[in-house]
Amino acid sequence: MSESTREQPADDHVVLGTLTSPYGVKGWLRVYSYTSPMEGILDYPVWVVRQGERLERRRLLQGRRHGKGLVAQVEGCDSREAAEALAGAEILLAKAELPELTGDDFYWHELEGLRVVTRDGQVLGRIDYLFETGANDVMVVKGSLEPEAIDARERLLPFLPEEVILEVDLAEGVMTVDWDSDF
């Protein structure tokens, strides 16, 4: 997996992170990154910053690791007051600007919403979201999101290609898994 995201906007962008709070007095902000590795967010020179419904393109002027997190300064933010005004904003990137992946790599936003079907044809539901656990990524599959699901249960499936994940067909919107529906 190459990118983790939280909530997906209903447009052509993915959420890369959040500007959480001011850092210092010169307009720097603490950054919570959903990318993996976390510093990957600093590889994008222009961020789309979303506050409510407003989107603004802002150049990333500087960014670095600070303690266990990141701090950054963006264009037009040169005081603590300006940083306070941006606190809580999401950092977006146009999906078209994401690096192209090869082989069996997928962005999380590509997997979210896929219909999950067992090898024997039982529909478990749809992937609502994914999260990291350290050992492996986990898919949250909700039966309530798919009318043809065998039940409305929420299932946690490990993202283990070739063990649990047998096939991903993005064009058809289906993931085939080797999973016992009783789990």
PDB file of C-alpha atoms in Angstrom:
ATOM      1  CA  MET A   1       0.000   0.000   0.000  1.00  0.00           C
ATOM      2  CA  SER A   2       1.368   3.379  -0.861  1.00  0.00           C
ATOM      3  CA  GLU A   3      -0.998   5.916   0.554  1.00  0.00           C
ATOM      4  CA  SER A   4      -3.297   6.037   3.445  1.00  0.00           C
ATOM      5  CA  THR A   5      -6.150   8.394   3.619  1.00  0.00           C
ATOM      6  CA  ARG A   6      -8.936   9.286   5.957  1.00  0.00           C
ATOM      7  CA  GLU A   7     -12.180  10.663   4.707  1.00  0.00           C
ATOM      8  CA  GLN A   8     -12.403  10.932   0.942  1.00  0.00           C
ATOM      9  CA  PRO A   9     -13.785  14.067  -0.670  1.00  0.00           C
ATOM     10  CA  ALA A  10     -16.485  13.470  -3.269  1.00  0.00           C
ATOM     11  CA  ASP A  11     -14.366  14.933  -6.059  1.00  0.00           C
ATOM     12  CA  ASP A  12     -11.095  14.271  -7.855  1.00  0.00           C
ATOM     13  CA  HIS A  13      -8.868  14.749  -4.799  1.00  0.00           C
ATOM     14  CA  VAL A  14      -7.513  12.569  -2.017  1.00  0.00           C
ATOM     15  CA  VAL A  15      -6.831  13.756   1.517  1.00  0.00           C
ATOM     16  CA  LEU A  16      -3.103  13.557   2.279  1.00  0.00           C
ATOM     17  CA  GLY A  17      -3.210  15.068   5.737  1.00  0.00           C
ATOM     18  CA  THR A  18      -4.316  17.880   8.006  1.00  0.00           C
ATOM     19  CA  LEU A  19      -2.802  21.167   9.158  1.00  0.00           C
ATOM     20  CA  THR A  20      -3.398  20.674  12.863  1.00  0.00           C
ATOM     21  CA  SER A  21      -2.096  23.670  14.836  1.00  0.00           C
ATOM     22  CA  PRO A  22       0.378  26.556  14.705  1.00  0.00           C
ATOM     23  CA  TYR A  23       4.039  25.880  15.414  1.00  0.00           C
ATOM     24  CA  GLY A  24       5.960  28.930  16.556  1.00  0.00           C
ATOM     25  CA  VAL A  25       5.273  32.530  15.601  1.00  0.00           C
ATOM     26  CA  LYS A  26       6.442  32.651  11.967  1.00  0.00           C
ATOM     27  CA  GLY A  27       3.516  30.908  10.276  1.00  0.00           C
ATOM     28  CA  TRP A  28       4.608  27.296  10.556  1.00  0.00           C
ATOM     29  CA  LEU A  29       2.007  24.589  11.181  1.00  0.00           C
ATOM     30  CA  ARG A  30       2.056  21.097  12.594  1.00  0.00           C
ATOM     31  CA  VAL A  31       1.065  18.578   9.927  1.00  0.00           C
ATOM     32  CA  TYR A  32      -0.670  15.257  10.448  1.00  0.00           C
ATOM     33  CA  SER A  33       0.189  13.129   7.417  1.00  0.00           C
ATOM     34  CA  TYR A  34      -1.813  10.151   6.163  1.00  0.00           C
ATOM     35  CA  THR A  35       0.919   9.200   3.692  1.00  0.00           C
ATOM     36  CA  SER A  36       3.273   6.309   4.201  1.00  0.00           C
ATOM     37  CA  PRO A  37       5.988   7.174   4.952  1.00  0.00           C
ATOM     38  CA  MET A  38       4.702  10.257   6.749  1.00  0.00           C
ATOM     39  CA  GLU A  39       7.324  12.500   5.092  1.00  0.00           C
ATOM     40  CA  GLY A  40       5.835  11.602   1.689  1.00  0.00           C
ATOM     41  CA  ILE A  41       3.432  14.515   2.022  1.00  0.00           C
ATOM     42  CA  LEU A  42       6.418  16.877   1.764  1.00  0.00           C
ATOM     43  CA  ASP A  43       7.226  15.530  -1.713  1.00  0.00           C
ATOM     44  CA  TYR A  44       4.319  17.469  -3.215  1.00  0.00           C
ATOM     45  CA  PRO A  45       5.317  21.100  -3.901  1.00  0.00           C
ATOM     46  CA  VAL A  46       1.735  22.405  -4.140  1.00  0.00           C
ATOM     47  CA  TRP A  47      -1.040  21.480  -1.731  1.00  0.00           C
ATOM     48  CA  VAL A  48      -4.731  22.093  -2.151  1.00  0.00           C
ATOM     49  CA  VAL A  49      -5.881  23.317   1.261  1.00  0.00           C
ATOM     50  CA  ARG A  50      -9.564  22.772   2.056  1.00  0.00           C
ATOM     51  CA  GLN A  51     -11.381  24.684   4.774  1.00  0.00           C
ATOM     52  CA  GLY A  52     -15.061  23.864   4.692  1.00  0.00           C
ATOM     53  CA  GLU A  53     -16.047  24.117   1.029  1.00  0.00           C
ATOM     54  CA  ARG A  54     -13.219  26.526   0.122  1.00  0.00           C
ATOM     55  CA  LEU A  55     -10.227  25.119  -1.789  1.00  0.00           C
ATOM     56  CA  GLU A  56      -6.954  27.041  -2.158  1.00  0.00           C
ATOM     57  CA  ARG A  57      -3.725  26.037  -3.853  1.00  0.00           C
ATOM     58  CA  ARG A  58      -0.731  26.806  -1.636  1.00  0.00           C
ATOM     59  CA  ARG A  59       2.928  26.204  -2.388  1.00  0.00           C
ATOM     60  CA  LEU A  60       4.827  24.287   0.257  1.00  0.00           C
ATOM     61  CA  LEU A  61       7.704  26.621   1.182  1.00  0.00           C
ATOM     62  CA  GLN A  62       9.427  24.418   3.760  1.00  0.00           C
ATOM     63  CA  GLY A  63       8.719  21.237   5.638  1.00  0.00           C
ATOM     64  CA  ARG A  64      10.592  18.886   7.924  1.00  0.00           C
ATOM     65  CA  ARG A  65      10.254  16.212  10.537  1.00  0.00           C
ATOM     66  CA  HIS A  66       9.911  17.567  14.062  1.00  0.00           C
ATOM     67  CA  GLY A  67       9.874  15.058  16.910  1.00  0.00           C
ATOM     68  CA  LYS A  68       7.360  12.363  16.040  1.00  0.00           C
ATOM     69  CA  GLY A  69       5.538  14.563  13.537  1.00  0.00           C
ATOM     70  CA  LEU A  70       5.992  17.117  10.783  1.00  0.00           C
ATOM     71  CA  VAL A  71       5.978  20.886  10.574  1.00  0.00           C
ATOM     72  CA  ALA A  72       5.594  22.976   7.431  1.00  0.00           C
ATOM     73  CA  GLN A  73       5.244  26.485   6.136  1.00  0.00           C
ATOM     74  CA  VAL A  74       2.962  27.218   3.204  1.00  0.00           C
ATOM     75  CA  GLU A  75       2.725  30.204   0.910  1.00  0.00           C
ATOM     76  CA  GLY A  76       0.801  33.136   2.367  1.00  0.00           C
ATOM     77  CA  CYS A  77       1.212  31.997   5.953  1.00  0.00           C
ATOM     78  CA  ASP A  78       3.857  34.122   7.683  1.00  0.00           C
ATOM     79  CA  SER A  79       2.463  34.743  11.171  1.00  0.00           C
ATOM     80  CA  ARG A  80       0.999  32.785  14.052  1.00  0.00           C
ATOM     81  CA  GLU A  81      -2.387  34.392  13.360  1.00  0.00           C
ATOM     82  CA  ALA A  82      -2.301  33.198   9.732  1.00  0.00           C
ATOM     83  CA  ALA A  83      -1.347  29.712  10.940  1.00  0.00           C
ATOM     84  CA  GLU A  84      -4.223  29.734  13.440  1.00  0.00           C
ATOM     85  CA  ALA A  85      -6.592  30.590  10.589  1.00  0.00           C
ATOM     86  CA  LEU A  86      -5.395  27.499   8.659  1.00  0.00           C
ATOM     87  CA  ALA A  87      -5.462  25.102  11.633  1.00  0.00           C
ATOM     88  CA  GLY A  88      -7.817  22.218  10.968  1.00  0.00           C
ATOM     89  CA  ALA A  89      -7.643  22.528   7.181  1.00  0.00           C
ATOM     90  CA  GLU A  90      -7.212  19.386   5.113  1.00  0.00           C
ATOM     91  CA  ILE A  91      -4.353  18.926   2.665  1.00  0.00           C
ATOM     92  CA  LEU A  92      -5.588  17.540  -0.641  1.00  0.00           C
ATOM     93  CA  LEU A  93      -3.936  16.383  -3.824  1.00  0.00           C
ATOM     94  CA  ALA A  94      -5.555  15.860  -7.200  1.00  0.00           C
ATOM     95  CA  LYS A  95      -5.770  12.125  -7.908  1.00  0.00           C
ATOM     96  CA  ALA A  96      -4.209  12.806 -11.313  1.00  0.00           C
ATOM     97  CA  GLU A  97      -1.044  14.053  -9.547  1.00  0.00           C
ATOM     98  CA  LEU A  98      -0.472  10.818  -7.626  1.00  0.00           C
ATOM     99  CA  PRO A  99       2.440   8.757  -8.917  1.00  0.00           C
ATOM    100  CA  GLU A 100       1.341   5.860 -11.110  1.00  0.00           C
ATOM    101  CA  LEU A 101       1.625   2.524  -9.351  1.00  0.00           C
ATOM    102  CA  THR A 102       2.732  -0.721 -10.930  1.00  0.00           C
ATOM    103  CA  GLY A 103       1.939  -4.356 -10.317  1.00  0.00           C
ATOM    104  CA  ASP A 104      -0.330  -5.214  -7.409  1.00  0.00           C
ATOM    105  CA  ASP A 105      -0.010  -1.886  -5.591  1.00  0.00           C
ATOM    106  CA  PHE A 106      -3.140   0.145  -4.942  1.00  0.00           C
ATOM    107  CA  TYR A 107      -3.987   3.445  -3.379  1.00  0.00           C
ATOM    108  CA  TRP A 108      -6.452   3.113  -0.524  1.00  0.00           C
ATOM    109  CA  HIS A 109      -8.940   5.399  -2.241  1.00  0.00           C
ATOM    110  CA  GLU A 110      -9.048   2.910  -5.138  1.00  0.00           C
ATOM    111  CA  LEU A 111     -10.049   0.087  -2.795  1.00  0.00           C
ATOM    112  CA  GLU A 112     -12.644   1.961  -0.755  1.00  0.00           C
ATOM    113  CA  GLY A 113     -16.103   1.149  -2.061  1.00  0.00           C
ATOM    114  CA  LEU A 114     -15.115  -2.126  -3.735  1.00  0.00           C
ATOM    115  CA  ARG A 115     -17.597  -4.956  -3.415  1.00  0.00           C
ATOM    116  CA  VAL A 116     -16.020  -7.844  -1.456  1.00  0.00           C
ATOM    117  CA  VAL A 117     -16.918 -11.360  -2.592  1.00  0.00           C
ATOM    118  CA  THR A 118     -15.649 -14.690  -1.264  1.00  0.00           C
ATOM    119  CA  ARG A 119     -14.142 -17.255  -3.623  1.00  0.00           C
ATOM    120  CA  ASP A 120     -17.469 -19.164  -3.504  1.00  0.00           C
ATOM    121  CA  GLY A 121     -19.502 -16.085  -4.495  1.00  0.00           C
ATOM    122  CA  GLN A 122     -20.841 -14.838  -1.142  1.00  0.00           C
ATOM    123  CA  VAL A 123     -21.048 -11.038  -0.999  1.00  0.00           C
ATOM    124  CA  LEU A 124     -19.604  -9.801   2.322  1.00  0.00           C
ATOM    125  CA  GLY A 125     -20.216  -6.101   1.676  1.00  0.00           C
ATOM    126  CA  ARG A 126     -18.153  -3.128   0.559  1.00  0.00           C
ATOM    127  CA  ILE A 127     -14.845  -1.765   1.795  1.00  0.00           C
ATOM    128  CA  ASP A 128     -15.693   1.268   3.907  1.00  0.00           C
ATOM    129  CA  TYR A 129     -12.129   2.215   4.849  1.00  0.00           C
ATOM    130  CA  LEU A 130      -8.686   0.820   5.619  1.00  0.00           C
ATOM    131  CA  PHE A 131      -6.301   1.355   8.503  1.00  0.00           C
ATOM    132  CA  GLU A 132      -2.791   0.377   9.539  1.00  0.00           C
ATOM    133  CA  THR A 133      -2.080  -1.920  12.468  1.00  0.00           C
ATOM    134  CA  GLY A 134       1.689  -2.277  12.245  1.00  0.00           C
ATOM    135  CA  ALA A 135       1.603  -5.929  11.228  1.00  0.00           C
ATOM    136  CA  ASN A 136      -0.542  -5.387   8.128  1.00  0.00           C
ATOM    137  CA  ASP A 137      -3.215  -3.088   6.770  1.00  0.00           C
ATOM    138  CA  VAL A 138      -6.833  -3.937   7.605  1.00  0.00           C
ATOM    139  CA  MET A 139      -9.959  -3.448   5.492  1.00  0.00           C
ATOM    140  CA  VAL A 140     -13.253  -2.624   7.184  1.00  0.00           C
ATOM    141  CA  VAL A 141     -15.943  -4.371   5.137  1.00  0.00           C
ATOM    142  CA  LYS A 142     -19.532  -3.397   5.901  1.00  0.00           C
ATOM    143  CA  GLY A 143     -22.397  -5.597   4.838  1.00  0.00           C
ATOM    144  CA  SER A 144     -24.800  -2.714   5.402  1.00  0.00           C
ATOM    145  CA  LEU A 145     -23.241  -0.860   2.430  1.00  0.00           C
ATOM    146  CA  GLU A 146     -24.143  -3.612  -0.052  1.00  0.00           C
ATOM    147  CA  PRO A 147     -27.795  -4.658  -0.563  1.00  0.00           C
ATOM    148  CA  GLU A 148     -26.788  -8.128  -1.798  1.00  0.00           C
ATOM    149  CA  ALA A 149     -24.571  -8.853   1.224  1.00  0.00           C
ATOM    150  CA  ILE A 150     -25.192 -12.045   3.182  1.00  0.00           C
ATOM    151  CA  ASP A 151     -25.713  -9.928   6.330  1.00  0.00           C
ATOM    152  CA  ALA A 152     -25.190  -6.388   7.645  1.00  0.00           C
ATOM    153  CA  ARG A 153     -22.135  -7.236   9.764  1.00  0.00           C
ATOM    154  CA  GLU A 154     -18.921  -5.294   9.836  1.00  0.00           C
ATOM    155  CA  ARG A 155     -15.859  -7.469   9.194  1.00  0.00           C
ATOM    156  CA  LEU A 156     -12.171  -6.690   9.586  1.00  0.00           C
ATOM    157  CA  LEU A 157     -10.131  -8.411   6.876  1.00  0.00           C
ATOM    158  CA  PRO A 158      -6.342  -8.270   6.756  1.00  0.00           C
ATOM    159  CA  PHE A 159      -4.938  -6.864   3.518  1.00  0.00           C
ATOM    160  CA  LEU A 160      -2.764  -9.845   2.677  1.00  0.00           C
ATOM    161  CA  PRO A 161      -2.328 -10.313  -1.080  1.00  0.00           C
ATOM    162  CA  GLU A 162      -2.309 -13.940  -2.221  1.00  0.00           C
ATOM    163  CA  GLU A 163      -3.375 -15.125   1.261  1.00  0.00           C
ATOM    164  CA  VAL A 164      -6.658 -13.290   1.806  1.00  0.00           C
ATOM    165  CA  ILE A 165      -6.844 -11.032  -1.269  1.00  0.00           C
ATOM    166  CA  LEU A 166      -7.140 -13.285  -4.311  1.00  0.00           C
ATOM    167  CA  GLU A 167      -8.033 -10.713  -6.973  1.00  0.00           C
ATOM    168  CA  VAL A 168      -8.729  -7.006  -7.267  1.00  0.00           C
ATOM    169  CA  ASP A 169     -10.688  -5.898 -10.327  1.00  0.00           C
ATOM    170  CA  LEU A 170     -10.873  -2.111 -10.196  1.00  0.00           C
ATOM    171  CA  ALA A 171     -12.730  -1.913 -13.516  1.00  0.00           C
ATOM    172  CA  GLU A 172     -15.530  -4.147 -12.185  1.00  0.00           C
ATOM    173  CA  GLY A 173     -15.318  -2.746  -8.637  1.00  0.00           C
ATOM    174  CA  VAL A 174     -14.850  -6.173  -7.070  1.00  0.00           C
ATOM    175  CA  MET A 175     -12.342  -7.749  -4.703  1.00  0.00           C
ATOM    176  CA  THR A 176     -12.307 -11.536  -4.378  1.00  0.00           C
ATOM    177  CA  VAL A 177     -11.150 -12.857  -1.030  1.00  0.00           C
ATOM    178  CA  ASP A 178     -10.393 -16.183   0.623  1.00  0.00           C
ATOM    179  CA  TRP A 179     -12.383 -15.573   3.801  1.00  0.00           C
ATOM    180  CA  ASP A 180     -14.849 -17.555   5.863  1.00  0.00           C
ATOM    181  CA  SER A 181     -18.097 -15.587   6.056  1.00  0.00           C
ATOM    182  CA  ASP A 182     -18.538 -16.722   9.684  1.00  0.00           C
ATOM    183  CA  PHE A 183     -15.562 -14.550  10.758  1.00  0.00           C
TER     184      PHE A 183
END
